[in-house]
Every structure is written in C-alpha cells, then in structure tokens.
Coordinates of C-alpha atoms in Angstrom, one line a residue:
X1 CA 111.8 -3.5 111.6
X2 CA 109.7 -6.1 109.8
X3 CA 105.9 -6.2 110.1
X4 CA 106.2 -9.6 111.7
X5 CA 108.6 -8.4 114.4
X6 CA 106.4 -5.4 115.2
X7 CA 103.2 -7.4 115.3
X8 CA 104.7 -9.8 117.8
X9 CA 105.3 -7.0 120.2
X10 CA 101.9 -6.0 121.6
X11 CA 102.7 -4.6 125.1
X12 CA 105.5 -2.2 126.1
X13 CA 106.1 -1.0 129.6
X14 CA 108.4 1.9 130.3
X15 CA 109.6 2.4 133.9
X16 CA 110.8 5.9 134.4
X17 CA 109.0 9.0 133.2
X18 CA 111.9 11.4 132.9
X19 CA 113.3 12.7 129.6
X20 CA 114.3 9.3 128.2
X21 CA 111.3 7.3 129.3
X22 CA 108.6 9.9 128.4
X23 CA 110.2 10.8 125.1
X24 CA 110.5 7.1 124.1
X25 CA 106.8 6.7 124.7
X26 CA 106.0 9.7 122.5
X27 CA 108.4 8.6 119.8
X28 CA 106.9 5.1 119.7
X29 CA 103.5 6.6 118.8
X30 CA 105.0 9.1 116.4
X31 CA 106.8 6.2 114.7
X32 CA 103.5 4.4 114.2
X33 CA 103.5 1.7 116.9
X34 CA 100.0 1.0 118.0
X35 CA 100.3 -1.6 120.8
X36 CA 99.5 -1.2 124.6
X37 CA 101.9 1.3 126.0
X38 CA 102.3 2.2 129.7
X39 CA 104.6 4.8 131.2
X40 CA 105.3 4.4 134.9
X41 CA 106.8 7.3 137.0
X42 CA 107.5 7.5 140.7
X43 CA 106.9 11.3 140.9
X44 CA 103.3 12.6 141.1
X45 CA 103.9 15.2 138.5
X46 CA 103.5 14.6 134.8
X47 CA 106.8 14.2 132.9
X48 CA 108.8 17.5 132.9
X49 CA 112.0 18.9 131.5
X50 CA 115.0 18.3 133.8
X51 CA 117.7 20.8 132.7
X52 CA 115.8 23.9 134.0
X53 CA 115.9 22.6 137.6
X54 CA 119.4 24.0 138.2
X55 CA 119.5 26.5 135.3
X56 CA 116.4 28.8 135.3
X57 CA 114.4 27.0 138.0
X58 CA 116.3 28.6 140.9
X59 CA 115.5 32.2 139.8
X60 CA 112.0 31.5 138.5
X61 CA 109.1 33.1 140.3
X62 CA 107.3 31.0 142.9
X63 CA 105.3 28.3 141.2
X64 CA 107.0 28.7 137.9
X65 CA 108.1 25.1 137.4
X66 CA 110.0 23.6 134.5
X67 CA 107.9 23.0 131.4
X68 CA 106.2 19.7 130.8
X69 CA 107.8 17.4 128.2
X70 CA 104.3 17.2 126.7
X71 CA 100.8 18.1 128.1
X72 CA 98.9 15.3 129.9
X73 CA 96.3 15.6 127.1
X74 CA 99.0 14.6 124.6
X75 CA 99.7 11.3 126.4
X76 CA 95.9 10.7 126.5
X77 CA 95.5 11.5 122.9
X78 CA 98.2 9.1 121.9
X79 CA 96.7 6.4 124.1
X80 CA 99.8 6.3 126.5
X81 CA 98.7 5.1 129.9
X82 CA 100.6 7.4 132.3
X83 CA 100.9 5.9 135.8
X84 CA 102.3 8.7 137.9
X85 CA 103.4 8.7 141.6
X86 CA 103.8 4.9 141.6
X87 CA 107.3 3.3 141.8
X88 CA 108.0 -0.1 140.3
X89 CA 109.0 -2.5 143.1
X90 CA 110.3 -5.4 141.1
X91 CA 110.5 -7.2 137.7
X92 CA 109.3 -10.7 137.3
X93 CA 111.3 -11.8 134.3
X94 CA 109.9 -15.3 134.3
X95 CA 106.3 -14.0 133.8
X96 CA 107.5 -10.9 131.9
X97 CA 105.7 -8.6 134.4
X98 CA 106.6 -5.3 136.2
X99 CA 105.3 -5.3 139.8
X100 CA 104.2 -1.9 141.0
X101 CA 104.4 -0.6 144.6
X102 CA 100.7 -1.2 145.1
X103 CA 100.9 -4.8 143.9
X104 CA 99.6 -4.3 140.4
X105 CA 101.3 -6.4 137.7
X106 CA 101.9 -5.0 134.2
X107 CA 102.6 -7.6 131.4
X108 CA 105.2 -6.7 128.8
X109 CA 106.6 -8.0 125.6
X110 CA 109.3 -5.4 125.8
X111 CA 110.4 -3.4 128.9
X112 CA 112.4 -0.2 129.0
X113 CA 114.1 0.8 132.3
X114 CA 114.7 4.5 132.2
X115 CA 115.0 5.2 135.9
X116 CA 117.6 7.9 135.6
X117 CA 119.9 8.8 138.5
X118 CA 119.7 10.4 142.0
X119 CA 121.9 12.9 143.6
X120 CA 124.9 11.5 145.4
X121 CA 125.0 12.4 149.1
X122 CA 128.4 13.1 150.6
X123 CA 129.2 11.2 153.8
X124 CA 129.4 14.0 156.4
X125 CA 129.3 13.5 160.1
X126 CA 126.1 15.1 161.6
X127 CA 124.3 15.6 158.3
X128 CA 121.0 14.2 159.4
X129 CA 119.1 15.8 156.5
X130 CA 120.8 19.1 156.9
X131 CA 122.3 18.9 153.4
X132 CA 119.9 19.4 150.5
X133 CA 120.2 18.0 147.0
X134 CA 118.6 19.0 143.7
X135 CA 117.4 16.3 141.4
X136 CA 113.6 16.6 141.1
X137 CA 110.8 19.1 141.2
X138 CA 110.2 18.6 144.9
X139 CA 113.8 19.4 145.6
X140 CA 113.6 22.6 143.5
X141 CA 110.5 23.8 145.3
X142 CA 112.0 23.3 148.7
X143 CA 115.3 25.0 147.7
X144 CA 113.5 27.9 146.0
X145 CA 111.5 28.7 149.2
X146 CA 114.7 29.1 151.1
X147 CA 116.8 31.2 148.7
X148 CA 115.7 34.7 149.6
X149 CA 117.9 37.8 149.6
X150 CA 120.6 37.6 152.3
X151 CA 120.4 33.8 152.7
X152 CA 123.9 32.3 153.2
X153 CA 124.1 29.4 150.8
X154 CA 126.9 26.8 151.0
X155 CA 127.3 24.6 148.0
X156 CA 129.4 21.4 148.3
X157 CA 130.8 20.6 144.9
X158 CA 132.1 22.6 142.0
X159 CA 130.4 20.7 139.1
X160 CA 127.6 21.7 136.8
X161 CA 124.7 21.7 139.2
X162 CA 126.6 23.3 142.1
X163 CA 127.8 26.1 140.0
X164 CA 124.5 26.7 138.2
X165 CA 122.7 27.0 141.5
X166 CA 125.5 29.3 142.8
X167 CA 125.0 31.6 139.9
X168 CA 121.2 31.6 140.3
X169 CA 121.5 32.2 144.1
X170 CA 123.8 35.2 143.5
X171 CA 121.2 36.7 141.2
X172 CA 118.6 36.3 144.0
X173 CA 120.9 38.3 146.4
X174 CA 122.2 35.4 148.4
X175 CA 125.7 35.1 149.9
X176 CA 127.3 32.0 148.3
X177 CA 130.3 29.8 149.3
X178 CA 131.3 26.9 147.0
X179 CA 133.4 24.2 148.4
X180 CA 135.2 21.9 145.9
X181 CA 137.5 19.0 147.1
X182 CA 139.5 19.0 143.9
X183 CA 142.0 21.8 143.2
X184 CA 139.9 23.2 140.4
X185 CA 136.3 23.4 139.2
X186 CA 134.7 20.7 136.9
X187 CA 137.9 18.7 136.9
X188 CA 136.3 15.6 135.3
X189 CA 134.7 17.2 132.3
X190 CA 136.5 20.3 131.0
X191 CA 140.2 21.4 130.5
X192 CA 141.7 23.5 133.3
X193 CA 141.8 26.7 131.3
X194 CA 138.1 26.4 130.4
X195 CA 137.2 25.9 134.0
X196 CA 139.4 28.9 134.9
X197 CA 137.1 31.2 132.9
X198 CA 134.1 30.2 135.0
X199 CA 136.2 30.3 138.2
X200 CA 137.0 34.0 137.5
X201 CA 133.4 34.8 136.7
X202 CA 132.1 33.4 139.9
X203 CA 134.7 35.2 142.0
X204 CA 133.8 38.5 140.2
X205 CA 130.1 37.9 141.1
X206 CA 131.1 37.6 144.8
X207 CA 131.1 33.8 145.2
X208 CA 133.5 32.6 147.8
X209 CA 135.2 29.7 146.0
X210 CA 137.3 27.4 148.1
X211 CA 139.2 24.8 146.3
X212 CA 140.9 21.7 147.7
X213 CA 138.6 21.8 150.7
X214 CA 136.0 19.2 151.9
X215 CA 133.5 19.0 154.7
X216 CA 134.3 16.9 157.8
X217 CA 131.2 17.6 159.9
X218 CA 128.0 19.6 160.2
X219 CA 126.4 20.9 163.5
X220 CA 123.5 23.1 164.3
X221 CA 124.3 26.8 165.1
X222 CA 120.9 28.2 166.1
X223 CA 118.8 28.2 162.9
X224 CA 121.9 27.9 160.8
X225 CA 124.5 25.1 160.1
X226 CA 128.1 25.2 161.1
X227 CA 130.5 23.3 158.7
X228 CA 133.9 22.1 159.9
X229 CA 136.2 21.9 156.9
X230 CA 139.2 19.8 156.1
X231 CA 141.5 22.9 156.2
X232 CA 140.6 23.3 159.9
X233 CA 138.4 26.3 159.2
X234 CA 134.7 26.7 160.0
X235 CA 131.9 28.4 158.1
X236 CA 128.2 29.0 158.8
X237 CA 125.4 28.8 156.3
X238 CA 121.6 29.0 156.4
X239 CA 121.2 26.5 153.5
X240 CA 123.6 23.7 152.5
X241 CA 123.3 22.1 149.1
X242 CA 125.3 19.1 147.8
X243 CA 126.2 19.0 144.1
X244 CA 128.7 16.1 144.1
X245 CA 127.5 14.0 141.2
X246 CA 124.8 11.4 140.7
X247 CA 124.3 7.7 141.3
X248 CA 122.4 5.7 138.6
X249 CA 119.2 4.1 139.8
X250 CA 120.1 0.5 139.0
X251 CA 118.4 -1.3 142.0
X252 CA 115.4 -2.5 140.0
X253 CA 117.6 -4.0 137.4
X254 CA 120.1 -5.5 139.9
X255 CA 117.3 -7.2 141.9
X256 CA 116.0 -8.9 138.8
X257 CA 119.5 -10.3 137.9
X258 CA 120.4 -7.9 135.1
X259 CA 124.1 -7.0 134.6
X260 CA 125.1 -3.7 136.3
X261 CA 128.4 -1.9 136.0
X262 CA 128.3 1.8 136.6
X263 CA 124.8 1.7 135.3
X264 CA 122.6 -1.0 133.8
X265 CA 124.8 -2.8 131.2
X266 CA 123.4 -2.6 127.7
X267 CA 124.9 -3.4 124.3
X268 CA 125.2 -1.0 121.3
X269 CA 121.5 -1.4 120.7
X270 CA 120.7 -0.5 124.4
X271 CA 119.5 -4.0 125.1
X272 CA 120.3 -5.5 128.5
X273 CA 121.4 -9.1 129.2
X274 CA 117.7 -10.0 128.9
X275 CA 116.6 -9.7 125.3
X276 CA 113.2 -8.5 126.3
X277 CA 114.5 -5.6 128.4
X278 CA 116.2 -2.4 127.3
X279 CA 117.7 0.5 129.3
X280 CA 118.5 4.1 128.4
X281 CA 119.4 7.5 129.7
X282 CA 121.3 8.2 132.9
X283 CA 120.8 4.8 134.4
X284 CA 122.5 2.9 131.5
X285 CA 126.1 2.2 130.5
X286 CA 126.9 1.3 126.9
X287 CA 129.9 0.6 124.7
X288 CA 130.7 3.7 122.7
X289 CA 132.2 3.0 119.2
X290 CA 133.9 6.4 119.1
X291 CA 135.8 5.6 122.2
X292 CA 137.2 2.1 121.5
X293 CA 133.9 0.6 122.7
X294 CA 134.7 1.7 126.2
X295 CA 131.6 1.4 128.4
X296 CA 130.4 4.9 129.3
X297 CA 127.4 6.3 131.2
X298 CA 126.4 9.8 130.1
X299 CA 124.5 12.1 132.4
X300 CA 123.2 14.6 129.8
X301 CA 119.8 15.8 128.5
X302 CA 120.7 15.3 124.9
X303 CA 121.9 11.7 125.6
X304 CA 118.5 10.9 127.0
X305 CA 116.7 12.5 124.0
X306 CA 118.9 10.6 121.5
X307 CA 118.4 7.3 123.4
X308 CA 114.7 7.9 123.3
X309 CA 114.7 8.1 119.5
X310 CA 116.9 5.0 119.1
X311 CA 114.9 3.0 121.6
X312 CA 111.5 3.7 120.0
X313 CA 112.8 1.8 117.0
X314 CA 114.8 -0.9 118.8
X315 CA 112.0 -1.8 121.2
X316 CA 109.9 -2.8 118.2
X317 CA 112.5 -4.9 116.4
X318 CA 115.1 -2.3 115.1
X319 CA 118.8 -2.8 115.5
X320 CA 120.1 0.8 115.4
X321 CA 123.5 1.4 117.1
X322 CA 124.1 4.1 119.7
X323 CA 127.1 6.1 118.3
X324 CA 126.3 9.8 118.7
X325 CA 128.8 12.2 120.0
X326 CA 128.2 13.2 123.7
X327 CA 127.3 16.8 124.1
X328 CA 126.9 18.9 127.3
X329 CA 126.1 22.5 128.2
X330 CA 125.9 24.7 131.2
X331 CA 124.6 28.3 131.6
X332 CA 126.2 30.4 134.4
X333 CA 125.5 34.1 134.5
X334 CA 125.7 35.4 130.9
X335 CA 128.2 32.6 130.0
X336 CA 127.4 29.5 128.1
X337 CA 129.7 26.4 128.4
X338 CA 129.5 23.8 125.6
X339 CA 131.3 20.5 125.4
X340 CA 131.4 17.9 122.6
X341 CA 132.9 14.5 123.1
X342 CA 134.7 13.2 126.2
X343 CA 137.5 15.3 127.5
X344 CA 138.8 12.4 129.6
X345 CA 139.7 10.6 126.4
X346 CA 142.2 13.4 125.3
X347 CA 145.9 13.3 126.0
X348 CA 146.7 16.8 124.8
X349 CA 144.9 20.0 123.9
X350 CA 145.0 22.3 120.9
X351 CA 143.8 25.9 121.5
X352 CA 142.1 28.0 118.8
X353 CA 141.9 31.7 119.8
X354 CA 139.1 33.3 117.8
X355 CA 139.2 36.9 116.6
X356 CA 136.8 37.8 119.4
X357 CA 139.2 36.5 122.0
X358 CA 137.2 33.4 122.8
X359 CA 139.2 30.2 123.1
X360 CA 138.1 26.8 121.8
X361 CA 140.0 23.9 123.2
X362 CA 140.3 20.7 121.2
X363 CA 141.3 17.4 122.7
X364 CA 143.3 14.8 120.7
X365 CA 144.0 11.2 121.6
X366 CA 147.4 9.4 121.2
X367 CA 146.7 8.9 117.4
X368 CA 145.9 12.6 116.9
X369 CA 142.2 11.9 116.5
X370 CA 139.8 14.6 117.7
X371 CA 137.9 13.3 120.7
X372 CA 136.6 16.5 122.4
X373 CA 136.0 20.2 122.1
X374 CA 135.0 22.7 124.6
X375 CA 134.7 26.4 125.2
X376 CA 132.9 29.1 127.2
X377 CA 131.7 32.4 126.0
X378 CA 128.8 34.9 126.3
X379 CA 125.5 33.3 125.2
X380 CA 125.7 30.8 122.4
X381 CA 128.4 32.4 120.2
X382 CA 130.6 29.2 120.2
X383 CA 127.7 27.0 119.2
X384 CA 128.6 26.8 115.6
X385 CA 132.3 25.9 116.3
X386 CA 131.3 23.2 118.8
X387 CA 128.8 21.8 116.4
X388 CA 131.4 21.5 113.6
X389 CA 133.8 19.9 116.1
X390 CA 131.1 17.4 117.0
X391 CA 130.8 16.5 113.3
X392 CA 134.6 16.1 113.1
X393 CA 134.6 13.8 116.2
X394 CA 131.8 11.7 114.6
X395 CA 133.9 11.3 111.5
X396 CA 137.0 10.2 113.5
X397 CA 138.9 13.1 112.0
X398 CA 142.6 13.6 112.6
X399 CA 143.0 17.2 111.6
X400 CA 146.4 18.9 111.5
X401 CA 147.2 20.6 114.8
X402 CA 148.2 23.8 112.9
X403 CA 144.9 24.0 111.2
X404 CA 142.9 23.3 114.3
X405 CA 144.8 26.2 116.1
X406 CA 144.5 28.7 113.2
X407 CA 141.2 30.7 113.5
X408 CA 141.6 31.8 109.8
X409 CA 140.9 28.3 108.7
X410 CA 137.2 27.4 108.7
X411 CA 136.5 24.3 110.7
X412 CA 134.0 23.3 108.0
X413 CA 136.9 23.0 105.5
X414 CA 138.5 20.4 107.9
X415 CA 135.2 18.5 107.8
X416 CA 135.2 18.4 104.1
X417 CA 138.7 17.0 104.1
X418 CA 137.7 14.4 106.6

C-alpha cells in the first residue's frame, strides 16, 4: 500500500458484524488506518464469537453467552462506529452509499460485505415454524431454554452443527435422535472411516442415529411434534432442530448488480466485480490457487479470521492474494475432529496409523499431490500432525505414499523435502 493509495481512501463501511466484518474493522485500526470507519450489524448484540454457539453454548449455564470478539469499549477506543441492530437495505453504487433500514445513507470509498450465511431450512410439509435452526445468539437462547433433562430432541442433519448440538444435548440429559438423509455422517467433508469413529461415539452415548432417512411431514401431537419419515416410520419429539447446511447471504450484493455464484463472487484479492466493493467470510466465493483456482466458499471460523487480516490491507490499497489452506474443526464429546484442505478434491486416501492407534487420513489428487488431511481423536492430540499436513498442502507437496503411511517417519521430514 502506498501513502497516496491509503490517503485517497477516507471512508470505509463494513456491512456484517460477525467474525469477518468485526475483525476486519479491528485489523484496519491495528494496521494504522485512521479514516472514518463504520461497522453495521443486523443483530442487536455487539460482535461475538460464532463457533461456541453449537460447541459449548448448548451446555452453558443460562445467560452464559459466547464471548465478545472485543469489548464495546474497544470499538469506541479505536473510533469504530458500531451500528448494531440495523440491517443494510441496499447499496447505491452510483453514489457510493449504503442505505440502512431506517433510511440513513453511509458514504464509502471502500465497502466490505461480510454478511455471512443463514441456516438452510429443509422443505417439510407442515413445518410452520416447528423446526428450529441455530445460527445466531437469539437461536441459541431459545434452544437452550428448551433443552432440559428428558427433552426429546430430533436433529435433522448429520453435519457439524447437528452433531455438536446432539452431543451437547446428551450431556444435558436429553433423548436425541439424529436423522441424516445420506447413508453416512458428514459425507461432504470427511472420509467415511473418519465419520465412522464419530458415528460409533454417538451411538455409544445413546443417540439414535438413523441414516438414509429424511422427513416428509411434521404434525402437532399435543405439545410435541410428530415426524413422518421417508422410511414409512414415525417419531415424536419435543424439539426439532435442522442442521442441514447454510445459505450465503448474498441478497444485498445481488440487488446491487454484483456477480453472485454460490456466494458473492470475488477475485483472489477478495474484490468484487465493483472495484470499490469487497466481500469476505461465509458469504463470498473465491478462486483458490491450491485447488486449480476452483471457486470455493468456505464456512469456517478460521477462513473468516484470515479473510479479515487480508481485507484490512486490501481495502486500503493492498493486493494480497487469498491462498491459505482451509481448516475446520469440531468438538463432540471428548473427541476433536480436525480437517486441513478440501477432502472433496481427493481421489484416494492414505492412512497413517499412529502408535496410539489414532488414524490420520491423507487425501491425494490424481497427480499424487496432498490436498487434504483429517483425523479424530481425544482432545487435540492430532493437532500437530494436521498442522504439518496443512504446511505440506500449502507447499503443493507430493510425498511418497509409503512415507505418508509410515508413522515412524516424521511428517516434518517430508516438509523439509518439499
């Protein structure tokens, strides 16, 4: 960034006060930018951490909400105008203004759209609000009030959020059924044998896992809900929660004529089709250089954090490229699942069975290049291996299959060779 470029940018507006938006605002100040900075969020609460919603939030005591990204006083101290509880209704690109729901217009020289995503709602006959979702603090508070010992919880979807809530509900003494339309858990993100470890753990905890089953309709059964399933069976639950993925919040961008394709389309610098407007986090799709520049949209906390750091520089004239390795994690019971890279890019797996019996599964593409690594074990014991695999992925390494599979060979030695 040159001094001339930075001085020409006097006003930045960020729409979306989640992890990406709030952290970008903080990073702008920490990197020394001193212009007018406004952060607009549609939730009334100050910016807060999102991962704890489905992880520790469910089992937290009443009123123990996820921690703030930063105290409100910190935003004030850094001269960041936080406009909470106010959605943006439109973008006037001709005038370079964001129009708020109350009619106010905010001028910008650069605009960041970081509107995140919302929970996908399954199309179920008779739903009428009977099915809950978990995406924000209000959702968490509502769900937490209902999950008391003995509650019959039905979770639709065997992905990260659904399984994390199931594990938390079991700890609270609830009876839990998980319905997954696919024939295994987490089919889009992890290898089958990694998913099988968590499948076994949930069943051991007493969760009724039903795979290859969907919901056709919901009807009221007294104070409970009766669910008619695609296998011609019926179950009854007190609370029904959908965890079937997320939909990027792209409406604001689409209405203003920006390109949208499974998220707001941005280039490798996270710049949209309008050079004054950027997008980042869950709502954006970008070409990833580690995956043949295939356009990807990554719903992950670390992706939002890394986008924030990159955006803080690029909004003020930088040209940094988004090329970091995707990383995901999930905590269920005492187990920690970690994933580096994109499993969908792999064509075959290599298994490393460690001395402690834990298996790490490496995904290779057609050329033998390492593109993913995943594993599940107690706590964070696989963290070092996944981190080294992440570094190998970033270096486009093509390690020998025999060395990947051999636990006596240190992964760091493969990194040195790469």
